[in-house]
PDB file of C-alpha atoms in Angstrom:
ATOM      1  CA  MET H  15     144.955 130.316  84.881  1.00 38.00           C
ATOM      2  CA  VAL H  16     143.271 127.752  87.132  1.00 41.00           C
ATOM      3  CA  ASP H  17     143.667 124.069  86.367  1.00 42.00           C
ATOM      4  CA  GLY H  18     141.106 121.441  87.251  1.00 41.00           C
ATOM      5  CA  ASP H  19     137.499 120.587  86.720  1.00 42.00           C
ATOM      6  CA  VAL H  20     135.574 123.862  86.953  1.00 41.00           C
ATOM      7  CA  GLY H  21     132.330 121.893  87.049  1.00 43.00           C
ATOM      8  CA  SER H  22     133.232 120.517  90.475  1.00 42.00           C
ATOM      9  CA  PHE H  23     133.139 123.929  92.188  1.00 47.00           C
ATOM     10  CA  ASP H  24     130.328 124.108  94.711  1.00 55.00           C
ATOM     11  CA  THR H  25     128.736 127.546  94.826  1.00 80.00           C
ATOM     12  CA  ARG H  26     126.660 129.026  97.615  1.00 84.00           C
ATOM     13  CA  TYR H  27     123.728 129.052  95.212  1.00 83.00           C
ATOM     14  CA  GLU H  28     124.088 125.287  94.642  1.00 84.00           C
ATOM     15  CA  ARG H  29     124.539 124.555  98.341  1.00 87.00           C
ATOM     16  CA  LEU H  30     121.499 126.613  99.340  1.00 90.00           C
ATOM     17  CA  THR H  31     119.335 125.154  96.592  1.00 89.00           C
ATOM     18  CA  GLU H  32     120.316 121.625  97.593  1.00 89.00           C
ATOM     19  CA  ARG H  33     119.802 122.365 101.299  1.00 92.00           C
ATOM     20  CA  TYR H  34     116.265 123.638 100.807  1.00 92.00           C
ATOM     21  CA  ARG H  35     115.464 120.872  98.316  1.00 90.00           C
ATOM     22  CA  ASP H  36     116.539 118.332 100.944  1.00 89.00           C
ATOM     23  CA  LEU H  37     114.473 120.033 103.672  1.00 91.00           C
ATOM     24  CA  ILE H  38     111.392 119.797 101.461  1.00 90.00           C
ATOM     25  CA  VAL H  39     112.025 116.211 100.314  1.00 87.00           C
ATOM     26  CA  ARG H  40     112.668 115.045 103.906  1.00 87.00           C
ATOM     27  CA  GLY H  41     109.467 116.759 105.051  1.00 88.00           C
ATOM     28  CA  GLU H  42     111.088 119.259 107.398  1.00 92.00           C
ATOM     29  CA  LEU H  43     109.424 121.931 105.267  1.00 92.00           C
ATOM     30  CA  LYS H  44     105.897 120.707 104.609  1.00 91.00           C
ATOM     31  CA  PRO H  45     103.419 121.581 101.851  1.00 92.00           C
ATOM     32  CA  GLY H  46     101.718 124.855 102.730  1.00 92.00           C
ATOM     33  CA  ASP H  47     104.589 126.104 104.929  1.00 94.00           C
ATOM     34  CA  ARG H  48     105.700 129.633 104.228  1.00 95.00           C
ATOM     35  CA  PHE H  49     109.052 129.663 102.420  1.00 95.00           C
ATOM     36  CA  PRO H  50     111.545 132.448 103.227  1.00 95.00           C
ATOM     37  CA  SER H  51     111.496 135.410 100.853  1.00 92.00           C
ATOM     38  CA  ALA H  52     114.565 136.226  98.767  1.00 90.00           C
ATOM     39  CA  ARG H  53     115.361 139.047 101.207  1.00 92.00           C
ATOM     40  CA  GLU H  54     115.066 136.680 104.182  1.00 94.00           C
ATOM     41  CA  LEU H  55     117.322 134.102 102.488  1.00 93.00           C
ATOM     42  CA  SER H  56     119.871 136.854 101.765  1.00 92.00           C
ATOM     43  CA  GLU H  57     119.921 138.007 105.381  1.00 93.00           C
ATOM     44  CA  LYS H  58     119.876 134.534 106.929  1.00 93.00           C
ATOM     45  CA  HIS H  59     122.646 133.067 104.768  1.00 92.00           C
ATOM     46  CA  GLY H  60     124.727 136.159 104.006  1.00 91.00           C
ATOM     47  CA  VAL H  61     124.258 135.927 100.234  1.00 90.00           C
ATOM     48  CA  GLY H  62     123.280 138.535  97.681  1.00 89.00           C
ATOM     49  CA  ARG H  63     119.763 139.045  96.399  1.00 89.00           C
ATOM     50  CA  THR H  64     120.783 137.629  93.021  1.00 88.00           C
ATOM     51  CA  THR H  65     121.852 134.369  94.661  1.00 88.00           C
ATOM     52  CA  SER H  66     118.730 134.105  96.784  1.00 90.00           C
ATOM     53  CA  GLY H  67     116.601 134.925  93.740  1.00 89.00           C
ATOM     54  CA  ARG H  68     118.274 132.110  91.795  1.00 87.00           C
ATOM     55  CA  VAL H  69     117.515 129.705  94.659  1.00 89.00           C
ATOM     56  CA  HIS H  70     113.860 130.752  94.517  1.00 90.00           C
ATOM     57  CA  GLY H  71     113.763 130.458  90.732  1.00 86.00           C
ATOM     58  CA  THR H  72     115.271 126.994  90.726  1.00 86.00           C
ATOM     59  CA  LEU H  73     112.977 125.654  93.446  1.00 89.00           C
ATOM     60  CA  ILE H  74     109.970 127.150  91.648  1.00 87.00           C
ATOM     61  CA  SER H  75     111.046 125.670  88.315  1.00 83.00           C
ATOM     62  CA  VAL H  76     111.323 122.162  89.762  1.00 83.00           C
ATOM     63  CA  GLY H  77     107.940 122.506  91.452  1.00 85.00           C
ATOM     64  CA  LEU H  78     109.012 122.489  95.101  1.00 90.00           C
ATOM     65  CA  ILE H  79     107.774 125.987  95.971  1.00 91.00           C
ATOM     66  CA  GLU H  80     105.377 128.520  94.461  1.00 91.00           C
ATOM     67  CA  HIS H  81     105.222 132.296  94.675  1.00 89.00           C
ATOM     68  CA  ARG H  82     101.840 133.920  95.162  1.00 89.00           C
ATOM     69  CA  PRO H  83     102.117 137.623  94.296  1.00 88.00           C
ATOM     70  CA  GLY H  84     101.126 139.821  97.223  1.00 89.00           C
ATOM     71  CA  VAL H  85     100.888 136.821  99.555  1.00 91.00           C
ATOM     72  CA  GLY H  86     104.293 135.132  99.762  1.00 92.00           C
ATOM     73  CA  THR H  87     106.157 131.990  98.774  1.00 93.00           C
ATOM     74  CA  PHE H  88     104.988 128.565  99.919  1.00 94.00           C
ATOM     75  CA  VAL H  89     106.227 124.995  99.920  1.00 94.00           C
ATOM     76  CA  LEU H  90     104.453 122.673  97.495  1.00 90.00           C
ATOM     77  CA  GLY H  91     106.221 119.539  98.660  1.00 77.00           C
ATOM     78  CA  PRO H  92     108.299 116.904  96.893  1.00 75.00           C
ATOM     79  CA  PRO H  93     107.109 115.318  93.647  1.00 66.00           C
ATOM     80  CA  PRO H  94     105.311 111.956  94.037  1.00 64.00           C
ATOM     81  CA  ASP H  95     107.556 108.879  94.291  1.00 61.00           C
ATOM     82  CA  GLY H  96     109.154 107.985  90.997  1.00 51.00           C
ATOM     83  CA  GLU H  97     108.213 111.267  89.342  1.00 54.00           C
ATOM     84  CA  GLN H  98     111.347 113.048  88.181  1.00 54.00           C
ATOM     85  CA  GLU H  99     109.798 116.279  86.966  1.00 52.00           C
ATOM     86  CA  THR H 100     106.713 118.310  87.678  1.00 58.00           C
ATOM     87  CA  PRO H 101     103.841 118.515  85.213  1.00 60.00           C
ATOM     88  CA  ALA H 102     104.528 122.258  84.847  1.00 62.00           C
ATOM     89  CA  LEU H 103     108.147 121.580  83.916  1.00 64.00           C
ATOM     90  CA  ALA H 104     107.150 118.883  81.435  1.00 63.00           C
ATOM     91  CA  ALA H 105     104.548 121.207  79.898  1.00 63.00           C
ATOM     92  CA  ALA H 106     107.073 124.039  79.600  1.00 67.00           C
ATOM     93  CA  ALA H 107     109.640 121.709  78.038  1.00 68.00           C
ATOM     94  CA  GLN H 108     107.032 120.451  75.579  1.00 65.00           C
ATOM     95  CA  GLU H 109     106.170 124.038  74.666  1.00 69.00           C
ATOM     96  CA  VAL H 110     109.848 124.701  73.916  1.00 72.00           C
ATOM     97  CA  VAL H 111     110.047 121.565  71.780  1.00 70.00           C
ATOM     98  CA  ASP H 112     106.909 122.550  69.857  1.00 68.00           C
ATOM     99  CA  ALA H 113     108.145 126.115  69.275  1.00 70.00           C
ATOM    100  CA  PHE H 114     111.491 124.755  68.133  1.00 69.00           C
ATOM    101  CA  ASP H 115     109.832 122.369  65.675  1.00 71.00           C
ATOM    102  CA  GLU H 116     107.889 125.251  64.187  1.00 70.00           C
ATOM    103  CA  TRP H 117     111.073 127.329  63.883  1.00 69.00           C
ATOM    104  CA  ARG H 118     113.123 124.404  62.531  1.00 66.00           C
ATOM    105  CA  ALA H 119     110.674 123.860  59.707  1.00 68.00           C
ATOM    106  CA  ARG H 120     111.935 127.198  58.364  1.00 70.00           C
ATOM    107  CA  ALA H 121     115.652 127.256  59.341  1.00 66.00           C
ATOM    108  CA  LYS H 122     116.813 123.602  59.736  1.00 61.00           C
ATOM    109  CA  PRO H 123     119.996 123.974  61.912  1.00 65.00           C
ATOM    110  CA  GLN H 124     121.326 120.422  62.406  1.00 66.00           C
ATOM    111  CA  THR H 125     123.191 120.651  65.746  1.00 63.00           C
ATOM    112  CA  LEU H 126     120.336 122.315  67.574  1.00 68.00           C
ATOM    113  CA  ALA H 127     117.876 119.943  65.935  1.00 70.00           C
ATOM    114  CA  GLU H 128     119.767 116.966  67.352  1.00 71.00           C
ATOM    115  CA  ALA H 129     119.859 118.488  70.855  1.00 71.00           C
ATOM    116  CA  VAL H 130     116.125 119.140  70.870  1.00 72.00           C
ATOM    117  CA  SER H 131     115.531 115.645  69.516  1.00 74.00           C
ATOM    118  CA  LYS H 132     117.293 114.258  72.611  1.00 74.00           C
ATOM    119  CA  LEU H 133     115.128 116.482  74.821  1.00 74.00           C
ATOM    120  CA  ARG H 134     112.002 115.271  73.023  1.00 74.00           C
ATOM    121  CA  ASP H 135     113.015 111.631  73.554  1.00 73.00           C
ATOM    122  CA  ALA H 136     113.676 112.282  77.252  1.00 71.00           C
ATOM    123  CA  LEU H 137     110.163 113.718  77.666  1.00 68.00           C
ATOM    124  CA  ARG H 138     108.553 110.540  76.337  1.00 65.00           C
TER     125      ARG H 138
END
Protein backbone atom coordinates (compact mmCIF):
# COMPACT_ATOMS: atom_id res chain seq x y z
CA MET A 1 0.00 0.00 0.00
CA VAL A 2 1.25 3.48 -0.89
CA ASP A 3 0.94 6.27 1.65
CA GLY A 4 0.57 9.92 0.75
CA ASP A 5 -1.62 12.23 -1.22
CA VAL A 6 -2.51 10.39 -4.43
CA GLY A 7 -3.93 13.62 -5.83
CA SER A 8 -0.44 15.13 -5.96
CA PHE A 9 0.85 12.65 -8.55
CA ASP A 10 1.66 14.38 -11.82
CA THR A 11 0.83 12.22 -14.82
CA ARG A 12 2.17 12.56 -18.33
CA TYR A 13 -1.36 13.38 -19.44
CA GLU A 14 -1.51 16.30 -16.97
CA ARG A 15 1.96 17.53 -17.89
CA LEU A 16 1.25 17.43 -21.62
CA THR A 17 -2.14 19.09 -21.24
CA GLU A 18 -0.63 21.86 -19.13
CA ARG A 19 2.31 22.29 -21.52
CA TYR A 20 0.09 22.77 -24.56
CA ARG A 21 -2.34 24.95 -22.61
CA ASP A 22 0.58 27.19 -21.66
CA LEU A 23 1.87 27.32 -25.26
CA ILE A 24 -1.56 28.49 -26.42
CA VAL A 25 -2.08 30.99 -23.59
CA ARG A 26 1.41 32.48 -24.09
CA GLY A 27 0.76 32.78 -27.83
CA GLU A 28 3.49 30.41 -28.98
CA LEU A 29 0.70 28.44 -30.65
CA LYS A 30 -1.55 31.00 -32.31
CA PRO A 31 -5.21 30.81 -33.36
CA GLY A 32 -5.42 29.02 -36.70
CA ASP A 33 -2.16 27.08 -36.21
CA ARG A 34 -2.38 23.39 -36.92
CA PHE A 35 -2.31 21.38 -33.68
CA PRO A 36 -0.51 18.01 -33.66
CA SER A 37 -2.73 14.98 -34.19
CA ALA A 38 -3.08 12.37 -31.44
CA ARG A 39 -0.69 10.13 -33.40
CA GLU A 40 1.86 12.95 -33.69
CA LEU A 41 1.60 13.71 -29.96
CA SER A 42 2.10 10.00 -29.20
CA GLU A 43 5.22 9.79 -31.35
CA LYS A 44 6.70 13.12 -30.26
CA HIS A 45 6.25 12.59 -26.52
CA GLY A 46 6.46 8.80 -26.27
CA VAL A 47 2.96 8.38 -24.83
CA GLY A 48 0.14 6.05 -25.78
CA ARG A 49 -2.72 6.99 -28.06
CA THR A 50 -5.10 6.97 -25.09
CA THR A 51 -3.00 9.61 -23.33
CA SER A 52 -2.67 11.78 -26.42
CA GLY A 53 -6.40 11.41 -27.07
CA ARG A 54 -7.15 12.59 -23.52
CA VAL A 55 -4.92 15.63 -24.09
CA HIS A 56 -6.88 16.43 -27.25
CA GLY A 57 -10.21 15.89 -25.50
CA THR A 58 -9.32 18.13 -22.60
CA LEU A 59 -8.02 20.96 -24.78
CA ILE A 60 -11.12 20.71 -26.97
CA SER A 61 -13.43 20.72 -23.95
CA VAL A 62 -11.88 23.91 -22.56
CA GLY A 63 -12.08 25.58 -25.96
CA LEU A 64 -8.38 25.90 -26.77
CA ILE A 65 -8.39 23.69 -29.87
CA GLU A 66 -10.99 22.33 -32.28
CA HIS A 67 -11.05 19.23 -34.45
CA ARG A 68 -12.36 19.54 -37.99
CA PRO A 69 -13.14 16.06 -39.33
CA GLY A 70 -11.18 15.30 -42.48
CA VAL A 71 -9.13 18.49 -42.12
CA GLY A 72 -7.20 18.37 -38.84
CA THR A 73 -7.01 19.95 -35.41
CA PHE A 74 -6.43 23.68 -34.99
CA VAL A 75 -5.66 26.15 -32.23
CA LEU A 76 -8.54 28.43 -31.26
CA GLY A 77 -6.52 30.53 -28.85
CA PRO A 78 -6.92 31.40 -25.18
CA PRO A 79 -10.26 32.60 -23.80
CA PRO A 80 -10.65 36.40 -23.54
CA ASP A 81 -9.19 38.02 -20.41
CA GLY A 82 -11.23 37.30 -17.33
CA GLU A 83 -13.28 34.58 -18.99
CA GLN A 84 -12.83 31.32 -17.11
CA GLU A 85 -14.80 29.03 -19.39
CA THR A 86 -15.78 28.91 -23.02
CA PRO A 87 -19.34 29.54 -24.15
CA ALA A 88 -19.49 25.94 -25.43
CA LEU A 89 -18.50 24.60 -22.01
CA ALA A 90 -21.02 26.83 -20.25
CA ALA A 91 -23.74 25.73 -22.69
CA ALA A 92 -22.89 22.05 -22.18
CA ALA A 93 -22.89 22.49 -18.40
CA GLN A 94 -26.25 24.25 -18.58
CA GLU A 95 -27.63 21.39 -20.67
CA VAL A 96 -26.51 18.92 -17.99
CA VAL A 97 -28.13 21.03 -15.28
CA ASP A 98 -31.38 21.24 -17.24
CA ALA A 99 -31.45 17.49 -17.93
CA PHE A 100 -30.74 16.82 -14.27
CA ASP A 101 -33.58 19.09 -13.17
CA GLU A 102 -35.96 17.22 -15.43
CA TRP A 103 -34.76 13.88 -14.05
CA ARG A 104 -34.80 15.10 -10.43
CA ALA A 105 -38.43 16.10 -10.70
CA ARG A 106 -39.13 12.36 -10.92
CA ALA A 107 -36.46 10.77 -8.66
CA LYS A 108 -35.38 13.43 -6.08
CA PRO A 109 -31.95 12.09 -4.90
CA GLN A 110 -30.71 14.60 -2.30
CA THR A 111 -26.89 14.27 -2.52
CA LEU A 112 -26.78 14.60 -6.28
CA ALA A 113 -29.30 17.42 -6.13
CA GLU A 114 -27.01 19.39 -3.82
CA ALA A 115 -23.98 18.82 -6.08
CA VAL A 116 -25.83 20.03 -9.16
CA SER A 117 -27.14 22.99 -7.19
CA LYS A 118 -23.52 24.03 -6.54
CA LEU A 119 -22.76 23.64 -10.25
CA ARG A 120 -25.81 25.75 -11.12
CA ASP A 121 -24.68 28.50 -8.72
CA ALA A 122 -21.17 28.45 -10.20
CA LEU A 123 -22.60 28.98 -13.70
CA ARG A 124 -24.40 32.15 -12.65
